Coordinates of C-alpha atoms and ligand atoms in Angstrom, one line a residue:
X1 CA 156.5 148.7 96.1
X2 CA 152.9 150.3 95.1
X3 CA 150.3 151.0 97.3
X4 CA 147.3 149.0 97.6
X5 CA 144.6 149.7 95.0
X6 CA 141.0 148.7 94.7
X7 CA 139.5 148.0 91.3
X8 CA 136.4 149.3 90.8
X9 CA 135.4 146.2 88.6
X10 CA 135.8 143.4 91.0
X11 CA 138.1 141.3 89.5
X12 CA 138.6 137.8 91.0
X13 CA 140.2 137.6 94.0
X14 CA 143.8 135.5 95.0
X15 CA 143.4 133.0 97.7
X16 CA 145.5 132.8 101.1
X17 CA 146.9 129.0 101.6
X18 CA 146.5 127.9 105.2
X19 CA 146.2 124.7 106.9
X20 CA 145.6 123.1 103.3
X21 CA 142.5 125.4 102.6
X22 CA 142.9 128.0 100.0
X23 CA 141.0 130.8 101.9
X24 CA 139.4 134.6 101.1
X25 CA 141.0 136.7 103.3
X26 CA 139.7 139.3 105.1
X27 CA 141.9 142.1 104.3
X28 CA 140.0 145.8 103.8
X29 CA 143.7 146.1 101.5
X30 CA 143.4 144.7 97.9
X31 CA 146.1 145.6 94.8
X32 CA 144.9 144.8 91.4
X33 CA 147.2 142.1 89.3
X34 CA 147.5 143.3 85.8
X35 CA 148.2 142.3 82.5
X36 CA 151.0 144.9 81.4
X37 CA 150.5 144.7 77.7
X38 CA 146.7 145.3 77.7
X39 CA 146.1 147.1 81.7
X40 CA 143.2 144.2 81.9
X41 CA 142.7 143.8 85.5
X42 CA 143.4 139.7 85.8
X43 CA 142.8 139.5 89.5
X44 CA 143.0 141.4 92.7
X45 CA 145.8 140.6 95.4
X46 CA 144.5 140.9 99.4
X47 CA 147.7 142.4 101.5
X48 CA 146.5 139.7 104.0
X49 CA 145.8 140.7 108.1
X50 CA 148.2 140.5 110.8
X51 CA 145.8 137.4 112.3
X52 CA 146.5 135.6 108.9
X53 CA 149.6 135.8 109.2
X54 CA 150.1 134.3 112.5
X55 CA 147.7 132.1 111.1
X56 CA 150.2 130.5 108.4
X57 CA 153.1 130.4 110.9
X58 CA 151.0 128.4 113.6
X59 CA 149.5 125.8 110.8
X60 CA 153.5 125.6 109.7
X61 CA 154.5 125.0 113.2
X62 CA 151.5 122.4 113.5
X63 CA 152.6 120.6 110.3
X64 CA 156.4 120.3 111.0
X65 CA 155.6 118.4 114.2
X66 CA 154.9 115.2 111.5
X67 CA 156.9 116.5 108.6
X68 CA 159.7 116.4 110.1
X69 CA 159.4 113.0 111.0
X70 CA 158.3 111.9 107.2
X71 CA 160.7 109.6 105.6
X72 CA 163.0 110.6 103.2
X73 CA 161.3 108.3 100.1
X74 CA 157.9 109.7 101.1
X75 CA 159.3 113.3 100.4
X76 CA 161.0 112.3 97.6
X77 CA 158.2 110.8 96.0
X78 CA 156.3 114.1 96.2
X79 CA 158.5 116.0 93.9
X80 CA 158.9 113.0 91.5
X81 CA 155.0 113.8 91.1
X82 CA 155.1 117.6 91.7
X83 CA 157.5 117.6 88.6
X84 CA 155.3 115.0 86.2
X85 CA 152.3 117.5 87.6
X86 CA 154.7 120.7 86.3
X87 CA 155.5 119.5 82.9
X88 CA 151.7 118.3 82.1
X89 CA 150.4 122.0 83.0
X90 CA 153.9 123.7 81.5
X91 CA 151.5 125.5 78.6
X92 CA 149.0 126.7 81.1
X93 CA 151.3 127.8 83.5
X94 CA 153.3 129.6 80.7
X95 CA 150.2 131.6 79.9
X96 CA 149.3 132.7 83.4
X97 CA 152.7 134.1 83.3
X98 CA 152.9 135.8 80.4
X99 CA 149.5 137.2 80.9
X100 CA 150.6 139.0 84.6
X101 CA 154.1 139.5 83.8
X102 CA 154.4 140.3 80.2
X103 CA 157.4 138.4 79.0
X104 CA 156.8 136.1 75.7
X105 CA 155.5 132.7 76.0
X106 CA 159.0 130.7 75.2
X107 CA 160.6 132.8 78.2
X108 CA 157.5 132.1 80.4
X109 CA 158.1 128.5 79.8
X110 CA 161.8 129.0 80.4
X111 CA 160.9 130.3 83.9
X112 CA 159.1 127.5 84.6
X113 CA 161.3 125.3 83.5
X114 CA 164.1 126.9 85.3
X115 CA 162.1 126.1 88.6
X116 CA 161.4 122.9 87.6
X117 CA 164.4 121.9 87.6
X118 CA 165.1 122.2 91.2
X119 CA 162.0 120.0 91.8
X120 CA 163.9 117.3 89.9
X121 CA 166.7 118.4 92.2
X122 CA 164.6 118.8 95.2
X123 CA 163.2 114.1 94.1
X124 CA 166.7 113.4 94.8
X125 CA 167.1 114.2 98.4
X126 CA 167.6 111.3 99.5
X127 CA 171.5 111.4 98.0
X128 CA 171.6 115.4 99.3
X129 CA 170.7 114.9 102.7
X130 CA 172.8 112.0 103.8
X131 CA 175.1 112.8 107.0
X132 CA 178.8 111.7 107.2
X133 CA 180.2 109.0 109.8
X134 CA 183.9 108.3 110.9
X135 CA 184.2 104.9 112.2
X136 CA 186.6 104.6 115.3
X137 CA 187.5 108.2 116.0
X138 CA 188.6 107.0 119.3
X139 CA 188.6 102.7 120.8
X140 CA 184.7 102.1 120.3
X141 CA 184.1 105.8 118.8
X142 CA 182.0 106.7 116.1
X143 CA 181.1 110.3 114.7
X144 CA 178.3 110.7 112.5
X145 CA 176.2 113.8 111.4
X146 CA 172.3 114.4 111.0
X147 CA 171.2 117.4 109.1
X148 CA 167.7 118.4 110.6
X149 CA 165.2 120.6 109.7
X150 CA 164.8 123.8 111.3
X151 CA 161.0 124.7 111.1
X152 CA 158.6 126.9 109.3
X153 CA 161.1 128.5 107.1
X154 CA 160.2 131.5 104.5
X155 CA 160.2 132.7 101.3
X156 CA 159.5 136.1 99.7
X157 CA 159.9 136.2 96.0
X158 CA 160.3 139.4 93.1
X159 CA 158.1 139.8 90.4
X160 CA 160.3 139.0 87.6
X161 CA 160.5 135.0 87.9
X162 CA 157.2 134.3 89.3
X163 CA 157.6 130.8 88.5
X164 CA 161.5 130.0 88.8
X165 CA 162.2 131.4 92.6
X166 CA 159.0 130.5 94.5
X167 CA 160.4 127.1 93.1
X168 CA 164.0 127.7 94.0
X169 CA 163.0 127.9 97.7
X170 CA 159.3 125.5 98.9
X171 CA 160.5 122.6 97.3
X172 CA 164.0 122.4 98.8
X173 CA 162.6 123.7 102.0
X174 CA 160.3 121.2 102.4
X175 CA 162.3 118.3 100.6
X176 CA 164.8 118.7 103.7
X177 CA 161.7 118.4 106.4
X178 CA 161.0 121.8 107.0
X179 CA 157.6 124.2 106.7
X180 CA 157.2 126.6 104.6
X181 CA 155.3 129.8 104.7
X182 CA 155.6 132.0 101.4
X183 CA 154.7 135.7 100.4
X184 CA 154.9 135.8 96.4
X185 CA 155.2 139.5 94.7
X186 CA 152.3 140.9 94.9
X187 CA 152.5 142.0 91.5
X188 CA 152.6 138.4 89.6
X189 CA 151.2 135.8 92.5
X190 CA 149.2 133.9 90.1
X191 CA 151.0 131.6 88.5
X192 CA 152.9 131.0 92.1
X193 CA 149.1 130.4 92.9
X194 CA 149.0 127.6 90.2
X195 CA 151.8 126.3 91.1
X196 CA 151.7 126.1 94.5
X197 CA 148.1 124.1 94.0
X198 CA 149.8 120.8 91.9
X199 CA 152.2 121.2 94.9
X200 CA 149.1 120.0 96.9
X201 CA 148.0 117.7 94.2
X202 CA 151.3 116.4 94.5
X203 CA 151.1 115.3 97.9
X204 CA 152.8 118.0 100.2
X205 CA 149.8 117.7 102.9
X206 CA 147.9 120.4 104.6
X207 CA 150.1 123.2 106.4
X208 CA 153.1 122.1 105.6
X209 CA 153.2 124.8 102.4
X210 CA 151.6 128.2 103.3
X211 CA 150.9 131.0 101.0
X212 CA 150.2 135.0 102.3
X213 CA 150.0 138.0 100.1
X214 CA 151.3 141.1 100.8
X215 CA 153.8 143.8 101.2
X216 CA 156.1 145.6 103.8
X217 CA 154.0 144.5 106.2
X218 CA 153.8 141.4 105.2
X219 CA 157.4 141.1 104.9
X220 CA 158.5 142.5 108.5
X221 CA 155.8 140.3 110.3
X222 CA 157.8 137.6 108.6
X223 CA 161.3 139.0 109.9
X224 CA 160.1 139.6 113.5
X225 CA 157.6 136.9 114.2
X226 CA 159.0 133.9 117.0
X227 CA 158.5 130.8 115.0
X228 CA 160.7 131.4 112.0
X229 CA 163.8 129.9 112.1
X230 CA 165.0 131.2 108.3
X231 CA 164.1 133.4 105.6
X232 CA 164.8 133.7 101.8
X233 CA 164.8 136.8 100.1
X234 CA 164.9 137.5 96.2
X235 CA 164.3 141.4 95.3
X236 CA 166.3 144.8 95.2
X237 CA 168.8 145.4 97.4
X238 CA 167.1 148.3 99.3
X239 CA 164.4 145.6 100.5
X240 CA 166.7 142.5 100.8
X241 CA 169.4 145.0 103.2
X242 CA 166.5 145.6 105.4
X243 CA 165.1 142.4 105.1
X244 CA 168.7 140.6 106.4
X245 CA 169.1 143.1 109.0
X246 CA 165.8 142.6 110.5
X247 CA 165.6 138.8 110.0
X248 CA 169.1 138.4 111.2
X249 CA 168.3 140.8 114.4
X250 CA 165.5 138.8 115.4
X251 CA 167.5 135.3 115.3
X252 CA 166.8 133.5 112.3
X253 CA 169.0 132.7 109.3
X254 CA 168.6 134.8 105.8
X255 CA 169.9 134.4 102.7
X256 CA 169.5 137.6 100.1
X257 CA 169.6 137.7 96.3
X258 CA 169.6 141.0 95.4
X259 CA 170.0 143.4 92.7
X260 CA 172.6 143.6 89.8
X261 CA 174.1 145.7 87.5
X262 CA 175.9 142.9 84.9
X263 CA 178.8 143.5 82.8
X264 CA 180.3 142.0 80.3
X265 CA 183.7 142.0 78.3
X266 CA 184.1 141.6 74.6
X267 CA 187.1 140.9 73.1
X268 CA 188.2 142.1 69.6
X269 CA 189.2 138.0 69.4
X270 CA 185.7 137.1 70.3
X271 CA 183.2 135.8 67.5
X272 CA 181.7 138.6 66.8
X273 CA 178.2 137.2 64.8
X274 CA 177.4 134.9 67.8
X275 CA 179.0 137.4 70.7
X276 CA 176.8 140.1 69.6
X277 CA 173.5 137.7 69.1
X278 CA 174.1 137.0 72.9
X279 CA 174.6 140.4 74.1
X280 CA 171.4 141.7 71.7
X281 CA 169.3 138.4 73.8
X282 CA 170.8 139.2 77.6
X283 CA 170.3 142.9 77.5
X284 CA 166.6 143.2 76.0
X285 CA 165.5 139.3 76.3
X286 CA 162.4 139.4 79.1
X287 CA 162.7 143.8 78.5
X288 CA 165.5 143.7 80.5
X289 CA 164.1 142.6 83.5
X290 CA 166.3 139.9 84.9
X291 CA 168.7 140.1 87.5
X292 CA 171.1 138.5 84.9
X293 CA 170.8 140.4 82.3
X294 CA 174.1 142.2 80.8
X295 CA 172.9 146.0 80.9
X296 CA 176.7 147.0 80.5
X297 CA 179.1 145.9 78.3
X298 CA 182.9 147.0 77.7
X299 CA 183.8 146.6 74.2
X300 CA 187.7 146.1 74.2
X301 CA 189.9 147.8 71.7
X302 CA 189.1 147.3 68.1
X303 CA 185.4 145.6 69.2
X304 CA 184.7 149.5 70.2
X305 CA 183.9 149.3 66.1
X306 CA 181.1 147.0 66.6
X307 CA 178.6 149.0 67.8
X308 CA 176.9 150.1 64.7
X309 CA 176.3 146.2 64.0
X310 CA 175.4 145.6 68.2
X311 CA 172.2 148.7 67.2
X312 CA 171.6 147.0 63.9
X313 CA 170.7 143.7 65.6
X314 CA 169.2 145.5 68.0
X315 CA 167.0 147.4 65.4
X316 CA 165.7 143.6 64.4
X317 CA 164.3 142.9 67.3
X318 CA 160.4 142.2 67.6
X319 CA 158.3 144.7 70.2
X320 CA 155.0 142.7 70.9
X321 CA 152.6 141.3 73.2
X322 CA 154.3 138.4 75.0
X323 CA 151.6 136.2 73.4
X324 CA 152.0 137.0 69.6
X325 CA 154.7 134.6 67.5
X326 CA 157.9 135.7 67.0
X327 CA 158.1 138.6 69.8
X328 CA 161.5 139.2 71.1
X329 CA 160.7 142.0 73.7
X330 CA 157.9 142.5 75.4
X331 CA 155.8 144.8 78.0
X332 CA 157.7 146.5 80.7
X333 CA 155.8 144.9 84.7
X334 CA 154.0 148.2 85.1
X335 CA 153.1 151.8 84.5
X336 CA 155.0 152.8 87.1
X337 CA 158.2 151.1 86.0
X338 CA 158.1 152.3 82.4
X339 CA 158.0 155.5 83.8
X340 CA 161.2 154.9 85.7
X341 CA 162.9 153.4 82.8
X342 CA 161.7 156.3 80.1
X343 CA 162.6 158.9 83.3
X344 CA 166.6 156.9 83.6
X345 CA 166.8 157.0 79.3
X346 CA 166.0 161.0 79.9
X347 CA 168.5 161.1 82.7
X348 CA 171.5 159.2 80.2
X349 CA 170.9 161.7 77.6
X350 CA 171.1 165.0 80.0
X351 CA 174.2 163.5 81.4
X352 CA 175.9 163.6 78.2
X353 CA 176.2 159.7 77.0
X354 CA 175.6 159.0 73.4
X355 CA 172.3 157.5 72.6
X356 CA 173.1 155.2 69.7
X357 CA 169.1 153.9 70.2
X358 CA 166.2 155.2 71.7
X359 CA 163.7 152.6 72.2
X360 CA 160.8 154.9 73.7
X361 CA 157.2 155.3 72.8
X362 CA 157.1 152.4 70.0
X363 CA 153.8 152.2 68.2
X364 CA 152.5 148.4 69.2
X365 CA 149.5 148.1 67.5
X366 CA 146.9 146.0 69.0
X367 CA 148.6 147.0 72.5
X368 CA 148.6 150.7 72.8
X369 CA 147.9 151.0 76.6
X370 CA 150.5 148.1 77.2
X371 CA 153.9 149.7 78.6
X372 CA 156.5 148.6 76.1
X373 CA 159.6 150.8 75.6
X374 CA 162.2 148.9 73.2
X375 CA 165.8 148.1 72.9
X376 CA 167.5 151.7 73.8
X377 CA 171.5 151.7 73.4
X378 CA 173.9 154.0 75.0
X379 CA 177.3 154.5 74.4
X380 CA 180.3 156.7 76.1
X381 CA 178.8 155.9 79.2
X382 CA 180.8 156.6 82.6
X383 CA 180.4 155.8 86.4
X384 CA 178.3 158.5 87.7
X385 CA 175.9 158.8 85.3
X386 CA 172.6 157.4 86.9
X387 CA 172.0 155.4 83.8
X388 CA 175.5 153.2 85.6
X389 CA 175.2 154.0 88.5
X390 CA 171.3 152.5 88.9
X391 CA 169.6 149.2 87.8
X392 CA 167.5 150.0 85.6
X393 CA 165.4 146.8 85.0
X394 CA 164.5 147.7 81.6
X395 CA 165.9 147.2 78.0
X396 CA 168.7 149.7 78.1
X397 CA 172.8 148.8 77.2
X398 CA 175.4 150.8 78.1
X399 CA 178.4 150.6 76.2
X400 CA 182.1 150.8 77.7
X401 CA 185.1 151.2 76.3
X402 CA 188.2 150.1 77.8
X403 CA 192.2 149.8 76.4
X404 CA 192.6 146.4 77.0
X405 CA 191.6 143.0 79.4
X406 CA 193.2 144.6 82.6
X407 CA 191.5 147.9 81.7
X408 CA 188.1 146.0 81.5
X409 CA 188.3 143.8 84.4
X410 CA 189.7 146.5 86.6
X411 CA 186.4 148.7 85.5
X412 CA 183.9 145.7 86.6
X413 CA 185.6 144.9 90.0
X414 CA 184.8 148.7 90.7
X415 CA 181.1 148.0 90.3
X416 CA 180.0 147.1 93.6
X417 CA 177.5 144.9 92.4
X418 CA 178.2 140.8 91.6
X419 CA 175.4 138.6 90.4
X420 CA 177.0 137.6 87.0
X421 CA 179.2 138.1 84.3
X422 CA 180.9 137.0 81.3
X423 CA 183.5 137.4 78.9
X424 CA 183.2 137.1 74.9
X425 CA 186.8 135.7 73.1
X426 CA 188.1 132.6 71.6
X427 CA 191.5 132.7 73.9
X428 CA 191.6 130.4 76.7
X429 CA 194.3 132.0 78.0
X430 CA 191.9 135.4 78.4
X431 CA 189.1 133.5 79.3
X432 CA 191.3 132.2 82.0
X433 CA 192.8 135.3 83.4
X434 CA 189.1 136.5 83.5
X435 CA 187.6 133.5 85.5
X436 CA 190.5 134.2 87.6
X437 CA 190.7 137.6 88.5
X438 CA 187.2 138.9 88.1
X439 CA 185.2 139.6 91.7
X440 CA 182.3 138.3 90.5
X441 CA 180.3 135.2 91.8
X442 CA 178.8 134.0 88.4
X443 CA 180.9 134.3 85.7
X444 CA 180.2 132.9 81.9
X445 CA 182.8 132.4 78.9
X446 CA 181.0 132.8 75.9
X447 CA 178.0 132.1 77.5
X448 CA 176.0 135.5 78.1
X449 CA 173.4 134.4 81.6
X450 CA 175.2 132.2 83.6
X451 CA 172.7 131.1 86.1
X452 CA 174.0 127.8 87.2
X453 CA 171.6 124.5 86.6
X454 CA 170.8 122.9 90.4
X455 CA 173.9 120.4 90.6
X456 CA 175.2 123.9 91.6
X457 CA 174.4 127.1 93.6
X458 CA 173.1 130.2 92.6
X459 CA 176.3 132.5 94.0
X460 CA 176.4 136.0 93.5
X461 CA 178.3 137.6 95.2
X462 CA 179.0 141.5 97.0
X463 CA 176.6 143.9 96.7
X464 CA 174.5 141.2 95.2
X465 CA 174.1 139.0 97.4
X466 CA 173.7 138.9 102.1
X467 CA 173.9 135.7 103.3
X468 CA 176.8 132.7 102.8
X469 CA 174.8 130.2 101.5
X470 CA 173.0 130.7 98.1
X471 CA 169.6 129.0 96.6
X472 CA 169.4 125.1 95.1
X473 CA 172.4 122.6 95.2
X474 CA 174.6 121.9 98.0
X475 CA 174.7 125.0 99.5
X476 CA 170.7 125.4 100.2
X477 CA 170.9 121.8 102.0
X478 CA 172.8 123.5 104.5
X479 CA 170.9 126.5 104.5
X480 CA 167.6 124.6 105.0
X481 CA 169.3 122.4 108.0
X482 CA 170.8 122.0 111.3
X483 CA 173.8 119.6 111.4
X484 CA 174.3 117.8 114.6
X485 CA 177.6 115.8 115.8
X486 CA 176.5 112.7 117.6
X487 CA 179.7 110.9 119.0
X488 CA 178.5 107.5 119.9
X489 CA 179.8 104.5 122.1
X490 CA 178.3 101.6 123.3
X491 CA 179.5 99.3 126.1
X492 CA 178.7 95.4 126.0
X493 CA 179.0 93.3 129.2
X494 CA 182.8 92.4 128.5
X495 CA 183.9 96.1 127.8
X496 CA 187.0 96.7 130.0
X497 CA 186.3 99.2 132.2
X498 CA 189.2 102.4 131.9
X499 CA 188.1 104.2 135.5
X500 CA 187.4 107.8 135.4
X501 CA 188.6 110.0 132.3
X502 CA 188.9 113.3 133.7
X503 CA 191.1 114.6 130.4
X504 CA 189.2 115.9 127.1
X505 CA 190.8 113.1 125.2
X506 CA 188.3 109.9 124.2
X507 CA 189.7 107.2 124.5
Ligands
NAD601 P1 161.3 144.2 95.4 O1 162.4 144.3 96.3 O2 160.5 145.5 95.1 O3 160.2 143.1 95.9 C1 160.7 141.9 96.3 C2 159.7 141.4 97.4 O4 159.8 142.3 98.5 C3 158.3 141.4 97.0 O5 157.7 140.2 97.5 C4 157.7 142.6 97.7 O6 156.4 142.5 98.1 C5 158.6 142.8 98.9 N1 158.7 144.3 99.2 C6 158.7 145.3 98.3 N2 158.9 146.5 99.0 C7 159.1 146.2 100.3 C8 159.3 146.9 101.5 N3 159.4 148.2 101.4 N4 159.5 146.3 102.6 C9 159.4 144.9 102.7 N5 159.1 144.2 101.6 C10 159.0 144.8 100.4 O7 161.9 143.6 94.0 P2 161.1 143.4 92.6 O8 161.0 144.7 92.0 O9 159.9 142.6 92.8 O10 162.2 142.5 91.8 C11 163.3 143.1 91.1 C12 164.5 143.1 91.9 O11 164.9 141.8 92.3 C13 165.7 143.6 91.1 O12 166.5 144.4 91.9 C14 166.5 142.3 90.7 O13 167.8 142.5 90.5 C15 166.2 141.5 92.0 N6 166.4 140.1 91.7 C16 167.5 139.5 92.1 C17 167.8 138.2 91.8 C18 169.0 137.5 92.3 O14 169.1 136.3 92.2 N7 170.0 138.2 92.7 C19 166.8 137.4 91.1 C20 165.6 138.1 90.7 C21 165.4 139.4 91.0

């Protein structure tokens, strides 16, 4: 995380959510938001008090007194408006994104759209929430289940899908009756800022959806503070570890997404046109920086002789501004990590892989302060080089070679990491043997990013991943609740009467 700045041009400044009011804080801490392909200071950030803080917690606290009690229509009803509200301001929303993040409009409107799609899941709660009864578990018996809210629950969201995971957590949070404090990256919080007001305009009422900016502090007031009963992480893994071990320490529930290192497999059976068009789009699409991107890939016997068509492709691809037509890759987030990536492409060359293509320093013209480094490709590359061994979060492959499918899979369960990762061949009988044997919890055939839509979970798994449930679909219900047995029986007047049950039976 970067220290808090201060630009000397005073910017305008993002707002704290409290109670319903979007407030100035008053933080002596500000960061500067920036556009990474010009430097253009968009905004300034406030790293928000300790008092605000405990501010956003007690208006949460306050709200989920009525929340919790809302019916389950009413809450419904506010994400069948919250997603018309999304799609009508999907261009506007694209173009706050691209402008503080730097990834090209289409993939700015895929985050959003990603995220809005658990708002459509999060309208049909009603069907998600629903209990379970046995009749008659015992003469008279019933047992029946409620899943309650918890409380003021929290969320603390990465910079790379400032759209998609503030959206994977409020809506489901709050669909299920609980209150929801947020802190946003710090990097990218506008167009969480955006979105968070049509939330309001869509009905979720005054302190039941909180926003605070901020940082480490920010984030450990969160872990430790009395009246949070569950937390949701997405970032690295050094944060999230902390995060899990501090949130879990102090009583409440956590759930971690955390960093990757993605591999996939390609067969010398796979299609090799549309298998290398996927691998070119995972590895450099959104410069590399999603958590499911496919930064490694083991090329499997005779596919080992695809490479010079994998840098050929790659050689196609457009370096621009996120807002020009037709740009494939854009600006790295900030200075700061374009001069980790160019530091880790240094490191890959002095540690003796092959660099097939070296994507630094392109000439951009029209955004020469932007921090754009293009698609780089590195072959020969082995465990223990830091160019493996780290995520880089930038537009860098490494190319494996292995003997055969055992040789391959083998190689990827030994990567501690497991977000995602897919296989490239037309056998199903491969395919099969790889869905079955691979220790990873997202797993694609032929289909490069396997984030699954919201009927599902997002599950990564190991390294990847602290917590057992995951974000969206079933699993985030139970997350997001408390389930509670009732076992019920009621006497009428000409109930015969058994005496005094001193056994553990019912009967
Ligand atoms: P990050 O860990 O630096 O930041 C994430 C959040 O933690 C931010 O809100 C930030 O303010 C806060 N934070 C930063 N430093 C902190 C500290 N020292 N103490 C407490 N809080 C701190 O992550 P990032 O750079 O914003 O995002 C990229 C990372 O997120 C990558 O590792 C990527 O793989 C991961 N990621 C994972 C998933 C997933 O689903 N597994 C999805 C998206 C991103």
């Amino acid at each position: 995380m970067n220290a808090p700045t201060s630009s000397a041009v005073l910017a305008p400044t993002v707002k704290l959510l409290i109670g319903g009011q979007f407030i100035e804080s008053k933080t002596t801490e500000w960061r500067d938001v920036v556009n990474p392909a010009t430097q253009e200071v968009l905004a300034r950030v406030p790293f928000a008090t300790a008092e605000e803080i405990d501010a956003a917690v007690a208006s949460a606290k306050e709200a989920f007194k009525t929340w919790k009690k809302t019916p389950i229509g009413t809450r419904a009803r506010v994400f069948l408006k919250y997603q018309q509200l999304i799609r009508e301001n999907m261009a506007e929303l694209a173009a706050i994104l691209t402008a503080e993040q730097g990834k090209t409009l289409p993939d700015a409107e895929g985050d959003v759209f990603r995220g809005l799609e658990v708002v459509e899941h999060a309208a049909s709660i009603g069907n998600l929430q629903l209990g379970e009864l046995a009749n008659n578990v015992a003469g008279g018996v019933d047992t029946y289940t409620l899943m309650q809210p918890l409380g003021v629950c929290a969320g603390i969201t990465p910079f790379n899908f400032p759209a998609m995971i503030p959206l994977w957590m409020f809506p489901m949070a709050i669909a299920t009756g609980n209150t929801f404090v947020l802190k946003p990256s710090e990097q990218d919080p506008m167009v969480t800022m955006r979105l968070v007001e049509l939330a309001l305009e869509a009905g979720i009422p005054p302190g039941v959806l909180n926003v605070i900016h901020g940082g480490e502090m920010a984030v450990n007031a969160i872990c430790d503070h009395k009246d949070i009963k569950a937390v949701s992480f997405v970032g690295s893994t050094k944060v999230g570890t902390h995060l899990y071990n501090r949130a879990t320490l102090a009583g409440k529930r956590a759930q971690c997404m955390m960093g990757a290192k993605n591999h996939a497999i390609i067969l010398p059976d796979a299609n090799k046109e549309q298998s290398l068009n996927a691998i070119a789009g995972a590895a450099f699409g959104a410069a590399g920086q999603r958590c499911m991107a496919l930064p490694v890939v083991v090329l499997v016997g005779e596919a080992q002789q695809w490479i010079p068509d994998l840098v050929a492709k790659a050689k196609t691809l457009k370096i621009n501004g996120g807002t020009e037509k037709g740009t494939d890759v854009g600006p790295v987030v900030s200075c700061a990590a374009l001069a980790r990536v160019e530091g880790l492409i240094e490191r890959g060359i002095a540690d003796g892989a092959t660099l097939e293509l070296d994507g630094r320093k392109p000439v951009v013209p029209g955004y020469e302060k932007g921090n754009f480094v293009g698609p780089t490709i590195f072959s020969n590359v082995k465990p223990g080089m830091a160019i493996y061994d780290q995520e880089i979060f930038g537009p860098v492959l490494a190319l494996v070679a292995a003997a055969d499918i055992d040789e391959a899979i083998a190689f990827i369960n030994d990567n501690p990491n497991g977000n995602g990762t897919a296989i490239f061949t037309q056998s199903g009988a491969a395919a099969r043997k790889f869905q079955e044997e691979i220790d990873v919890g997202q797993v694609g055939i032929n289909v490069p990013i396997p984030v699954p839509v919201p009927l599902f979970s997002f599950s990564g798994s190991r390294a990847s991943k602290l917590g057992d449930l995951g974000p969206y679909g079933k699993q985030v219900i139970m997350f997001y609740t408390q389930t509670k047995t009732v076992t019920a029986r009621w006497f009428d007047d000409s109930t015969t009467s058994h005496g005094v049950n001193t056994t553990i039976s019912l009967k």
